[in-house]
PDB file of C-alpha atoms in Angstrom:
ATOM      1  CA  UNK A   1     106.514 143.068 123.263  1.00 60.00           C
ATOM      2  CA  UNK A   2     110.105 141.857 121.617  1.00 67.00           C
ATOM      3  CA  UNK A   3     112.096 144.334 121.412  1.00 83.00           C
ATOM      4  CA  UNK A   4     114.158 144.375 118.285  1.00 95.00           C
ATOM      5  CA  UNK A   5     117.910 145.396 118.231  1.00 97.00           C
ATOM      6  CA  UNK A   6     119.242 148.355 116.114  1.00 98.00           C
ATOM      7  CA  UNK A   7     121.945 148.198 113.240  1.00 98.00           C
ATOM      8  CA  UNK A   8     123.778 151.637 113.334  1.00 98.00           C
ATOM      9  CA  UNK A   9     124.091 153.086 109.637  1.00 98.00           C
ATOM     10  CA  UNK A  10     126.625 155.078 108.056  1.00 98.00           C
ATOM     11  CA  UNK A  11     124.602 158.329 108.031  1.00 98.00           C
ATOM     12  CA  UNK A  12     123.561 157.614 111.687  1.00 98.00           C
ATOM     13  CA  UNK A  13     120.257 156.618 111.031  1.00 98.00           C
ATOM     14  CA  UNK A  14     119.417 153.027 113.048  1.00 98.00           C
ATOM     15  CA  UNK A  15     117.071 150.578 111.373  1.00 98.00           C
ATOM     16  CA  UNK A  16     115.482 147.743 113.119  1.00 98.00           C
ATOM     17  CA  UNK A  17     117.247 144.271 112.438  1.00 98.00           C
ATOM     18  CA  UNK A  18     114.011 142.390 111.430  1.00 98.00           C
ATOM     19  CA  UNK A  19     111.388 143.954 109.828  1.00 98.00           C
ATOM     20  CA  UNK A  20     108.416 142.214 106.868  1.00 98.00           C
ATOM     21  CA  UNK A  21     108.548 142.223 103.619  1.00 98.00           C
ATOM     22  CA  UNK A  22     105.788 142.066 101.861  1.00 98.00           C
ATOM     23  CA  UNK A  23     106.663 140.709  98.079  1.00 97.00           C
ATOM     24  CA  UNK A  24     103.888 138.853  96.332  1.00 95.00           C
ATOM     25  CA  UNK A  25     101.260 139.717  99.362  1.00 98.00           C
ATOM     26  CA  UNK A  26      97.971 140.490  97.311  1.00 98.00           C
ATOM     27  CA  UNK A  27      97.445 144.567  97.477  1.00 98.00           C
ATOM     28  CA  UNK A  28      93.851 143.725  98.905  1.00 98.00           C
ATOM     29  CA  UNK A  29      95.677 141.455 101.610  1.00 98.00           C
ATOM     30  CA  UNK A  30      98.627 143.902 102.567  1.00 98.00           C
ATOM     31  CA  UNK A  31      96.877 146.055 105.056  1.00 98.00           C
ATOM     32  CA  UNK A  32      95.711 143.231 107.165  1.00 98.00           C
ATOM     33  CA  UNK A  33      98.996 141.785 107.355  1.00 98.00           C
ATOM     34  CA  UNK A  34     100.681 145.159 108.161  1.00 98.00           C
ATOM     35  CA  UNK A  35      98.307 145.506 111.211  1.00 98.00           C
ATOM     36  CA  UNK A  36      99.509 141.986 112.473  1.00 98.00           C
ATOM     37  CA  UNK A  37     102.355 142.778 112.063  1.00 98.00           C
ATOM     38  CA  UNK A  38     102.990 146.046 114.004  1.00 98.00           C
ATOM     39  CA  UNK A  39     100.511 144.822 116.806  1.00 97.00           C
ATOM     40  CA  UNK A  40     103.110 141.298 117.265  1.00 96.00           C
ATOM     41  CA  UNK A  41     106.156 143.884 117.640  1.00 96.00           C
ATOM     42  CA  UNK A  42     107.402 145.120 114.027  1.00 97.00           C
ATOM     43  CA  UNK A  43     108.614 148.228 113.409  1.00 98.00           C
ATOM     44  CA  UNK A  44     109.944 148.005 110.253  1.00 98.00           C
ATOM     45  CA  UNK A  45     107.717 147.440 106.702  1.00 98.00           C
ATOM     46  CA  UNK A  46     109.738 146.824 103.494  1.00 98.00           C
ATOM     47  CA  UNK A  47     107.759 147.206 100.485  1.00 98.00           C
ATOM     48  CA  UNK A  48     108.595 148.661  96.630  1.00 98.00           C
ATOM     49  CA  UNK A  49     106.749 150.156  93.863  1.00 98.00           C
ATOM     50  CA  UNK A  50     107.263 146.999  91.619  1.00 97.00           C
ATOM     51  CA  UNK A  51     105.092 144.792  94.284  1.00 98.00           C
ATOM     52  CA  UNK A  52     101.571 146.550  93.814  1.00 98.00           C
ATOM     53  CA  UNK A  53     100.863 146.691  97.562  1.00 98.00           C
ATOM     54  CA  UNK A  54     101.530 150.536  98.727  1.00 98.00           C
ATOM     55  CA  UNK A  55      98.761 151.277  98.743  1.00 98.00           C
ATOM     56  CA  UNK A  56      97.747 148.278 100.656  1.00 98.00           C
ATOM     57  CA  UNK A  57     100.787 149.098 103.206  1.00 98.00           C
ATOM     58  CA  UNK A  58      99.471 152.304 103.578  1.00 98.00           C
ATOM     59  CA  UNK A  59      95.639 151.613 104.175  1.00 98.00           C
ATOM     60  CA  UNK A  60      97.254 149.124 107.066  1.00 98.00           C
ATOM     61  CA  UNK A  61      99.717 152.094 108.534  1.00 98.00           C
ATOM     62  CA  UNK A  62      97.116 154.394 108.721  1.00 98.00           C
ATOM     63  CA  UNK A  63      94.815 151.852 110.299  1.00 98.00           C
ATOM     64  CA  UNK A  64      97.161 151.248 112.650  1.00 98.00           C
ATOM     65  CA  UNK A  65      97.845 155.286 113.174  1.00 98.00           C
ATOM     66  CA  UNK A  66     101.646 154.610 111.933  1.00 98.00           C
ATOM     67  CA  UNK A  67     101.209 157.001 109.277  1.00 98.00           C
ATOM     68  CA  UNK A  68     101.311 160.125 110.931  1.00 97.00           C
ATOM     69  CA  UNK A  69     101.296 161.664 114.313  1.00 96.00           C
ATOM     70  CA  UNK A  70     103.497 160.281 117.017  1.00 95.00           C
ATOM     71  CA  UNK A  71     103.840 157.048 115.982  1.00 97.00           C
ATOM     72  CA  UNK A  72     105.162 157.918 112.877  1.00 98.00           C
ATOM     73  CA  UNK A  73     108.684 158.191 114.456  1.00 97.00           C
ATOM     74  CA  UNK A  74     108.740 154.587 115.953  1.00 97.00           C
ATOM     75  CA  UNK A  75     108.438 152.665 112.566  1.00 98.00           C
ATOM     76  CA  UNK A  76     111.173 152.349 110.130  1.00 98.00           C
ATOM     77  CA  UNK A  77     109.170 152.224 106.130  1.00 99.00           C
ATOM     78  CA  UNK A  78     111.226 151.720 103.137  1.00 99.00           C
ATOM     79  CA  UNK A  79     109.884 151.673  99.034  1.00 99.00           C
ATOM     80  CA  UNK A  80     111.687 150.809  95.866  1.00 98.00           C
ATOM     81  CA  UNK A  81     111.745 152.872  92.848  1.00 98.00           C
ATOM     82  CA  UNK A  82     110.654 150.937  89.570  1.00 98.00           C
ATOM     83  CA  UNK A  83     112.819 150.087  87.236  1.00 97.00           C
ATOM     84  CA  UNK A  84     111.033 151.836  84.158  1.00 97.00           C
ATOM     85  CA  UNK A  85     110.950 155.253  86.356  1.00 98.00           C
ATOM     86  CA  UNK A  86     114.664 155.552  87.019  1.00 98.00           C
ATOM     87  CA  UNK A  87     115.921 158.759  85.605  1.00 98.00           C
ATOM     88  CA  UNK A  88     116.118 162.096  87.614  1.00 98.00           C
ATOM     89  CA  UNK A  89     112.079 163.829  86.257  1.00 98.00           C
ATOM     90  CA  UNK A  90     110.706 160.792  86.029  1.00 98.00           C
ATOM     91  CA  UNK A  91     111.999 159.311  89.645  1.00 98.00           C
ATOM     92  CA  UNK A  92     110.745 162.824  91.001  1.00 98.00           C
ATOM     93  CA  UNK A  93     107.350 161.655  89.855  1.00 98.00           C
ATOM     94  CA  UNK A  94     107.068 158.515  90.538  1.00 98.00           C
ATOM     95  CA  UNK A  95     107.928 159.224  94.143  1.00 98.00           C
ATOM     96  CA  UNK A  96     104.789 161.717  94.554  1.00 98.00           C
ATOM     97  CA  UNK A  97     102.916 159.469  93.653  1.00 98.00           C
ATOM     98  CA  UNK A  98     104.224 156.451  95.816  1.00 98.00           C
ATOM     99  CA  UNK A  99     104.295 158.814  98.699  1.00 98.00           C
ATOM    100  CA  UNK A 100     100.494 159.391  98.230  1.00 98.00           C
ATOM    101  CA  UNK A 101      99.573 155.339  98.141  1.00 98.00           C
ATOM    102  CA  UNK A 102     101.910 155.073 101.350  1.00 98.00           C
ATOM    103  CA  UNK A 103      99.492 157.984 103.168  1.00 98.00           C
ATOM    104  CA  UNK A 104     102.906 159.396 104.789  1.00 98.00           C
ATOM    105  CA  UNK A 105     105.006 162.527 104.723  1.00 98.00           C
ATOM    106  CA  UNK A 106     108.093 161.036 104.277  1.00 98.00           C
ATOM    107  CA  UNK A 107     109.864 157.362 103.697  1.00 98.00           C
ATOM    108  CA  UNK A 108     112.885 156.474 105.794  1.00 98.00           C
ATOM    109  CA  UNK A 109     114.506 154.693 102.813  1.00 98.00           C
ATOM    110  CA  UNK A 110     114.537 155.089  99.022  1.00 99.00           C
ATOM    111  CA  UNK A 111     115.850 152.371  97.505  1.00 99.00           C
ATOM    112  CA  UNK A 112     116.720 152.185  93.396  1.00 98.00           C
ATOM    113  CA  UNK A 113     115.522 148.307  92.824  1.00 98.00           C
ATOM    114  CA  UNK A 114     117.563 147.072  90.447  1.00 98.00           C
ATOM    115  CA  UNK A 115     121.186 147.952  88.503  1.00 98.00           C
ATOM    116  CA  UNK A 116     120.011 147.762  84.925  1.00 98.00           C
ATOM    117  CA  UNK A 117     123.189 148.210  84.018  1.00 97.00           C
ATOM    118  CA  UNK A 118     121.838 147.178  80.412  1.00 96.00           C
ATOM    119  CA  UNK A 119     120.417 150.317  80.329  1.00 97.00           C
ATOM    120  CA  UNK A 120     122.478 152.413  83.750  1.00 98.00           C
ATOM    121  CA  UNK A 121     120.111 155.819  85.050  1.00 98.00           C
ATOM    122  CA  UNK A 122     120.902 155.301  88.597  1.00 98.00           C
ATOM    123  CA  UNK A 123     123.501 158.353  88.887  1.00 98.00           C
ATOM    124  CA  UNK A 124     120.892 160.428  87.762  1.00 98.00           C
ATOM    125  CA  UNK A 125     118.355 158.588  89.908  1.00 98.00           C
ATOM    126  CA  UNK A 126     120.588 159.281  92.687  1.00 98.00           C
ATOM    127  CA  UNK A 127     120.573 163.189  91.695  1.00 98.00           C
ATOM    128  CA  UNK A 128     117.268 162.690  92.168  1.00 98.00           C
ATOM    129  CA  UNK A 129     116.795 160.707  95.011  1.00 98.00           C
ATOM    130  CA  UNK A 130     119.230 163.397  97.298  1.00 98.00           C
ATOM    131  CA  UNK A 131     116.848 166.232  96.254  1.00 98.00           C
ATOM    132  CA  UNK A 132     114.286 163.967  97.954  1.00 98.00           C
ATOM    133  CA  UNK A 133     116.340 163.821 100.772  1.00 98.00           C
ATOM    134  CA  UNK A 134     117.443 167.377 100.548  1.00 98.00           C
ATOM    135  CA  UNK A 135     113.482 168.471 100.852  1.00 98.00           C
ATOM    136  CA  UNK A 136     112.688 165.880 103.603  1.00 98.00           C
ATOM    137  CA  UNK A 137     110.809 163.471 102.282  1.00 98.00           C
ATOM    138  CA  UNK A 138     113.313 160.691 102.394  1.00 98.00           C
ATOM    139  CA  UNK A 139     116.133 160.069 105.274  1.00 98.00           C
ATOM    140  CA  UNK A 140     118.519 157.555 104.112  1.00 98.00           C
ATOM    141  CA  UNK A 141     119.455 155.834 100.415  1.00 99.00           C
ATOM    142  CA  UNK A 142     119.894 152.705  99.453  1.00 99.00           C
ATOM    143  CA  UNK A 143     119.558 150.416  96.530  1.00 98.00           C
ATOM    144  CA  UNK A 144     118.761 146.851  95.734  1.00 98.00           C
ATOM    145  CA  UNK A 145     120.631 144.005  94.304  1.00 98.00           C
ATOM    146  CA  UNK A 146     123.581 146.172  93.605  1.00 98.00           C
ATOM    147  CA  UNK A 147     126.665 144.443  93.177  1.00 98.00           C
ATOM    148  CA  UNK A 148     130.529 145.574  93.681  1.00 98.00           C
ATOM    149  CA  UNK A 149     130.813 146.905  90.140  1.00 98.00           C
ATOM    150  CA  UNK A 150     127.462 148.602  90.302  1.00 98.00           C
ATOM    151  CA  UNK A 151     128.227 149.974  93.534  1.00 98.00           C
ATOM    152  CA  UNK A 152     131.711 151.312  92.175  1.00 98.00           C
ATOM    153  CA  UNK A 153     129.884 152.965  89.092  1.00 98.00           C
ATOM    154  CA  UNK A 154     127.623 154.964  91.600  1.00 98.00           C
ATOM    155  CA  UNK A 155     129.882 156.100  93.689  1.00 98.00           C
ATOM    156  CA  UNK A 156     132.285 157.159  90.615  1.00 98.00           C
ATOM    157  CA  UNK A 157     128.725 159.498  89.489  1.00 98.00           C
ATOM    158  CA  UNK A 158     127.696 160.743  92.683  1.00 98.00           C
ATOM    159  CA  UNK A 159     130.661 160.789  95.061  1.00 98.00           C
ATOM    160  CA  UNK A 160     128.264 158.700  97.705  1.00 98.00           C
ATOM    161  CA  UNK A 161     127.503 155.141  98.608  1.00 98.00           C
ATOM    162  CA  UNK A 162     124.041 153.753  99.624  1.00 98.00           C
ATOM    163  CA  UNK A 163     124.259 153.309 103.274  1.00 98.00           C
ATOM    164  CA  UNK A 164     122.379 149.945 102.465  1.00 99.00           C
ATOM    165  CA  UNK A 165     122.503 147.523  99.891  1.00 99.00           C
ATOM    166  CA  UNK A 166     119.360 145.004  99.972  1.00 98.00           C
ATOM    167  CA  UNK A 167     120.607 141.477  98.664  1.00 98.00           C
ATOM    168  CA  UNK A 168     119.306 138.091  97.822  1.00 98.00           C
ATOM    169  CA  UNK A 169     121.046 136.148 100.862  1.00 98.00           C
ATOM    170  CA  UNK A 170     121.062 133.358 102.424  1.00 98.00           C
ATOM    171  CA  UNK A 171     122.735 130.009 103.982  1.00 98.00           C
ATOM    172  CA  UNK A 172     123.007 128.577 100.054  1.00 98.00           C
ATOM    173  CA  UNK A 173     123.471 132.076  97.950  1.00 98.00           C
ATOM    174  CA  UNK A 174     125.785 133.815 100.610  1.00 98.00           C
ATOM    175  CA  UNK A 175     127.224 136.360  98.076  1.00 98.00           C
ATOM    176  CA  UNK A 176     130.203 136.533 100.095  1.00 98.00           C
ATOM    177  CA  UNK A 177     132.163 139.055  97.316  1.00 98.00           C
ATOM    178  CA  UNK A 178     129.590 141.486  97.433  1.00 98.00           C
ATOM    179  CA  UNK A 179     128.751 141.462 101.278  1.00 98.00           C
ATOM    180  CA  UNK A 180     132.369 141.894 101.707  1.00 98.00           C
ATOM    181  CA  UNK A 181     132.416 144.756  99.836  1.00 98.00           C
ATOM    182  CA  UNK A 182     129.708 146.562 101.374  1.00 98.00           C
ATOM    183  CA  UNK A 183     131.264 145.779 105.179  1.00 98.00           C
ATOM    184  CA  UNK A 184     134.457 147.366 103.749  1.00 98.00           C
ATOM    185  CA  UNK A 185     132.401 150.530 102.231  1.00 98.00           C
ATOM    186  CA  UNK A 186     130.304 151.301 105.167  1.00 98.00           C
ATOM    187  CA  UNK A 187     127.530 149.661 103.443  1.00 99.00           C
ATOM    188  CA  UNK A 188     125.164 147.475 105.333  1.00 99.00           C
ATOM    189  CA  UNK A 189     123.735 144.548 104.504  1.00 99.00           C
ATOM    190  CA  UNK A 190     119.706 143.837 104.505  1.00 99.00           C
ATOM    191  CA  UNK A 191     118.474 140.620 103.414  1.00 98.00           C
ATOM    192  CA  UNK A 192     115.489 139.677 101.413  1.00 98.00           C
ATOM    193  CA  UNK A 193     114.588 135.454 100.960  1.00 97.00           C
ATOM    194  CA  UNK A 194     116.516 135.119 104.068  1.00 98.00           C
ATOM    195  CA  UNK A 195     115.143 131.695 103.759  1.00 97.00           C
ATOM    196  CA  UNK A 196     115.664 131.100  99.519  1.00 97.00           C
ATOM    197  CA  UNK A 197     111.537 131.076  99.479  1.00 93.00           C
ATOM    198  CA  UNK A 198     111.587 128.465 101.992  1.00 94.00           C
ATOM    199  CA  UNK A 199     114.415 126.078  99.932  1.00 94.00           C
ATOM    200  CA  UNK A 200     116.779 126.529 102.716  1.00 96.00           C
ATOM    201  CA  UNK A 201     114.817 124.881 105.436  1.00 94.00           C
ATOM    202  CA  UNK A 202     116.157 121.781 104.285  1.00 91.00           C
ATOM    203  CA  UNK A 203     119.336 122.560 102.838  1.00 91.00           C
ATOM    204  CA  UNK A 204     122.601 120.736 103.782  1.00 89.00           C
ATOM    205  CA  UNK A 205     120.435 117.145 104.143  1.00 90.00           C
ATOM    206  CA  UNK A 206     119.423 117.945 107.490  1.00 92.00           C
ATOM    207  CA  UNK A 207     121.787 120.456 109.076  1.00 95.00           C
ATOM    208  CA  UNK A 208     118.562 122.952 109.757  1.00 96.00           C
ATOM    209  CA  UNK A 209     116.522 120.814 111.107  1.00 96.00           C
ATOM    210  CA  UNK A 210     118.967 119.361 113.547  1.00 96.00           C
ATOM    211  CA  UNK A 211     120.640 122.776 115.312  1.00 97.00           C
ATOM    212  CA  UNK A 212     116.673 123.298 115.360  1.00 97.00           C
ATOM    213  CA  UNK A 213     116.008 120.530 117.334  1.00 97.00           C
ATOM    214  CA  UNK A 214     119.090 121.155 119.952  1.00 97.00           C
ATOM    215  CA  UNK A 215     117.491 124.493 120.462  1.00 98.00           C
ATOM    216  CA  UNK A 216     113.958 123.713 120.383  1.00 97.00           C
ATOM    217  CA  UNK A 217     112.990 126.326 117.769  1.00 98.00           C
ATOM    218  CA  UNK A 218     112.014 125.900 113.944  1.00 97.00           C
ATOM    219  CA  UNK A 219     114.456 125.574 110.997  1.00 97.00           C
ATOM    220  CA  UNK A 220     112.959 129.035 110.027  1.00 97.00           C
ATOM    221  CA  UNK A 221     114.633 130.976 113.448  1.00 98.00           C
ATOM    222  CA  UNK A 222     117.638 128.915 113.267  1.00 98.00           C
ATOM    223  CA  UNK A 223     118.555 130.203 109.709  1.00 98.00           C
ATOM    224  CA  UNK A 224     117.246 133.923 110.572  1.00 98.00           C
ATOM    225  CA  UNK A 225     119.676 133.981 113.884  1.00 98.00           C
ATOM    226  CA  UNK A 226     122.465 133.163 111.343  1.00 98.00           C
ATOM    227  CA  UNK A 227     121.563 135.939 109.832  1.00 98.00           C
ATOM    228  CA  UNK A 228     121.572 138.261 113.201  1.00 98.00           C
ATOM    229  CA  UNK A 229     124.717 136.849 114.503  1.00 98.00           C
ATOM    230  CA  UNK A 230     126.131 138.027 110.832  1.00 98.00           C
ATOM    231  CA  UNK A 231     124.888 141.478 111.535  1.00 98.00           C
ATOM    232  CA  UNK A 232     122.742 141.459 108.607  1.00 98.00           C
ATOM    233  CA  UNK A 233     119.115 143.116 108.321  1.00 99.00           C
ATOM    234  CA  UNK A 234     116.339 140.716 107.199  1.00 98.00           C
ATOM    235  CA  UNK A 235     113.271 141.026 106.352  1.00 98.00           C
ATOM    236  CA  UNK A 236     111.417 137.769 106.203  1.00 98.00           C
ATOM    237  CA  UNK A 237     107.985 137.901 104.928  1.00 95.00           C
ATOM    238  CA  UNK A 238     104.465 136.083 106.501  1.00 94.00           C
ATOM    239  CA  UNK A 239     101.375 136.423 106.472  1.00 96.00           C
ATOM    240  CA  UNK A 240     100.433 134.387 109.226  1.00 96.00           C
ATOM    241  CA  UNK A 241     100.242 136.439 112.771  1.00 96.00           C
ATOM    242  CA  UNK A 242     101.866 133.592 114.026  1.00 96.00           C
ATOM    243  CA  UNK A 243     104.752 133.131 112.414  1.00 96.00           C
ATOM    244  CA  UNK A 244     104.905 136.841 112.437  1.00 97.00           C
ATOM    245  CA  UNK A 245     105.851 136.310 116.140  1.00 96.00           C
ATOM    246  CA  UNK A 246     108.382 133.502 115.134  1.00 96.00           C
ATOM    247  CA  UNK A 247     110.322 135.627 112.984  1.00 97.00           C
ATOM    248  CA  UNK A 248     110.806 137.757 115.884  1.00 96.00           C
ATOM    249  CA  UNK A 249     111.944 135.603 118.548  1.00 96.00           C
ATOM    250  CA  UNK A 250     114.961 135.478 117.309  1.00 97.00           C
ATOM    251  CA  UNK A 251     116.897 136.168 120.782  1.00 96.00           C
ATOM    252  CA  UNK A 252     116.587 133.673 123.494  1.00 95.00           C
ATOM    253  CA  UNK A 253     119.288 131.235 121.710  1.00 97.00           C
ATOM    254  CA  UNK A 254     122.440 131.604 119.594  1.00 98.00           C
ATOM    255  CA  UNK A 255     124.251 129.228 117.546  1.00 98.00           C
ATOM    256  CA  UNK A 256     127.204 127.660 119.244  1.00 98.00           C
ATOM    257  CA  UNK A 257     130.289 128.203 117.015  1.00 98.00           C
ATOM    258  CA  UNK A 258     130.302 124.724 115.393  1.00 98.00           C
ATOM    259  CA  UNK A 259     126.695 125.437 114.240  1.00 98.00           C
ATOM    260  CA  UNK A 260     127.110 128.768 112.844  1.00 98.00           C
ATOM    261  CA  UNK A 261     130.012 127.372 110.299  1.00 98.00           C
ATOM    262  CA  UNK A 262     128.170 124.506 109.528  1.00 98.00           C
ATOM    263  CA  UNK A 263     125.505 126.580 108.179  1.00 98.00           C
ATOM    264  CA  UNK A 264     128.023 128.503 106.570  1.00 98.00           C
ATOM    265  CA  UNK A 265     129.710 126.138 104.760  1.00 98.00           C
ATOM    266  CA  UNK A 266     125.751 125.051 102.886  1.00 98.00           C
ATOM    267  CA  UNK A 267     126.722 128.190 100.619  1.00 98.00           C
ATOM    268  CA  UNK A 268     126.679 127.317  96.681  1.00 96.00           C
ATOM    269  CA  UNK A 269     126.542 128.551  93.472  1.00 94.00           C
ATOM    270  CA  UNK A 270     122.534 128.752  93.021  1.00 90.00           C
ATOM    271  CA  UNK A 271     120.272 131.538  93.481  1.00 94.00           C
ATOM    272  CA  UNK A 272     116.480 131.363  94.494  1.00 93.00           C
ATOM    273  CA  UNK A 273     115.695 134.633  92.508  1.00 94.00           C
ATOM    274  CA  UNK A 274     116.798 137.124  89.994  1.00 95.00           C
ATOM    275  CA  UNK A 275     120.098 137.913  88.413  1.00 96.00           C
ATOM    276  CA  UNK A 276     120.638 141.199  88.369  1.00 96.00           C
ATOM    277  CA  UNK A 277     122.625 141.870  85.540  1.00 96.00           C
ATOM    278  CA  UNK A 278     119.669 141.123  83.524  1.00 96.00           C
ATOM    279  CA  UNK A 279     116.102 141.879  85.663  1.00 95.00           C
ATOM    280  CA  UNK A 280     114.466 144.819  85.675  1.00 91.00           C
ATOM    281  CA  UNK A 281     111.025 145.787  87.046  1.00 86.00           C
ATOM    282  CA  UNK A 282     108.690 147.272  84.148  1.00 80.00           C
TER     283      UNK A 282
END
């Protein structure tokens, strides 16, 4: 079984580098998929309240006895607050319930999903999200799609910075402002469309596919080792067992130095998803 290298966070919690997302994988699909996944090697699950598959992630967790018991320790499982349940009574609440679809005592991350900074309740979301902490039931806090300015407003209310900030990233939205400020505020850096929905496996006219080819692995691994030789977190999502076990080997190669900039330099000014100083999750 691969084993998956650590990324050291500011509170001294470690997360596992890869782990699988599971946005847009059909509730009645999710526990299958979870299984795969933690029989190929993953130890990490990233899901959120706004995707309608807890309940599926937890059906597959305690299939899998990851839900409880011994195991319990070994996996890493993050959720996402919704948007419409920010807001101190009404986070409180919506966590209870979340907890119950996961069929777990506790979530290793807590994550507010988006800014909203149309309509900002994440310092009292953060109140609380550390009573949540304070109690147990969560270990570490982070938030989503927070940029510098949103991250500055936090701390300013609360005194504390999210020891990770989950990002749209990858080789042609590289947010290079906002990861910047996060490596200089202890903040790491997670991922999610490490591979812009699949755009970027033939972005730069045929960079990819070429530093594939030299290494004799897919376009897929040769953008997601950029990402591990960047020390970011990603969690690339698939349903297929197979490519499950791609998205892990990840660690018999590395880009030679030439190879790494050229993917770096594919970076532009067009996202694959959301902007988040206007989406919110309802």
């Amino acid at each position: 079984m691969r084993t998956i290298p650590n990324i050291e966070l500011s509170n001294g919690s470690a997360i596992p580098q890869v782990g699988l997302g599971v946005l847009r994988v059909a509730n009645d699909q999710t526990a299958s998929v979870v299984r795969s996944a933690l029989e190929v090697g993953y130890r990490h699950i990233d899901t959120a309240a706004g995707y309608d598959n807890e309940a599926g992630v937890g059906q597959g967790l305690a299939q899998a006895g990851y839900a409880s018991g011994p195991k319990r320790s070994e996996l890493w499982l993050t959720t996402k607050l919704k948007d419409s349940e920010q807001g101190y009574d009404s986070a409180l609440a919506a966590f209870d319930r979340q907890l119950g679809l996961l069929q777990t005592d506790y979530v290793d991350m807590y994550m507010i999903h988006w800014p909203t900074p149309f309509n900002w309740r994440s310092g009292q979301t953060w109140k609380a999200f550390d009573r949540l902490r304070s109690e147990g039931r969560v270990a570490s806090l982070g938030v989503c799609n927070f940029l510098p300015e949103h991250l500055e407003r936090l701390y300013a209310e609360t005194g504390e910075y999210p020891v990770i900030n989950q990002i749209e990233l990858h080789p042609t939205w590289q947010q290079r402002e906002t990861v910047s400020y996060c490596k200089e505020h202890g903040i790491a850096v997670e991922a999610y469309s490490p591979l812009a929905r699949g755009a970027d496996l033939e972005a730069g006219g045929g960079v990819i596919e070429a530093i594939a080819q030299q290494h004799r692995v897919s376009p897929a691994q040769v953008i997601l080792r950029w990402h591990i030789e960047n020390g970011t977190i990603i969690i690339p999502k698939s349903v297929h067992h197979n490519r499950q076990q791609d998205n892990l080997n990840l660690f018999d190669f590395s880009l030679s130095e030439s190879e790494h900039a050229s993917i770096d330099a594919l970076d532009s000014p067009k996202r694959a998803g959301h902007d988040p100083l206007t989406f919110t999750y309802a």
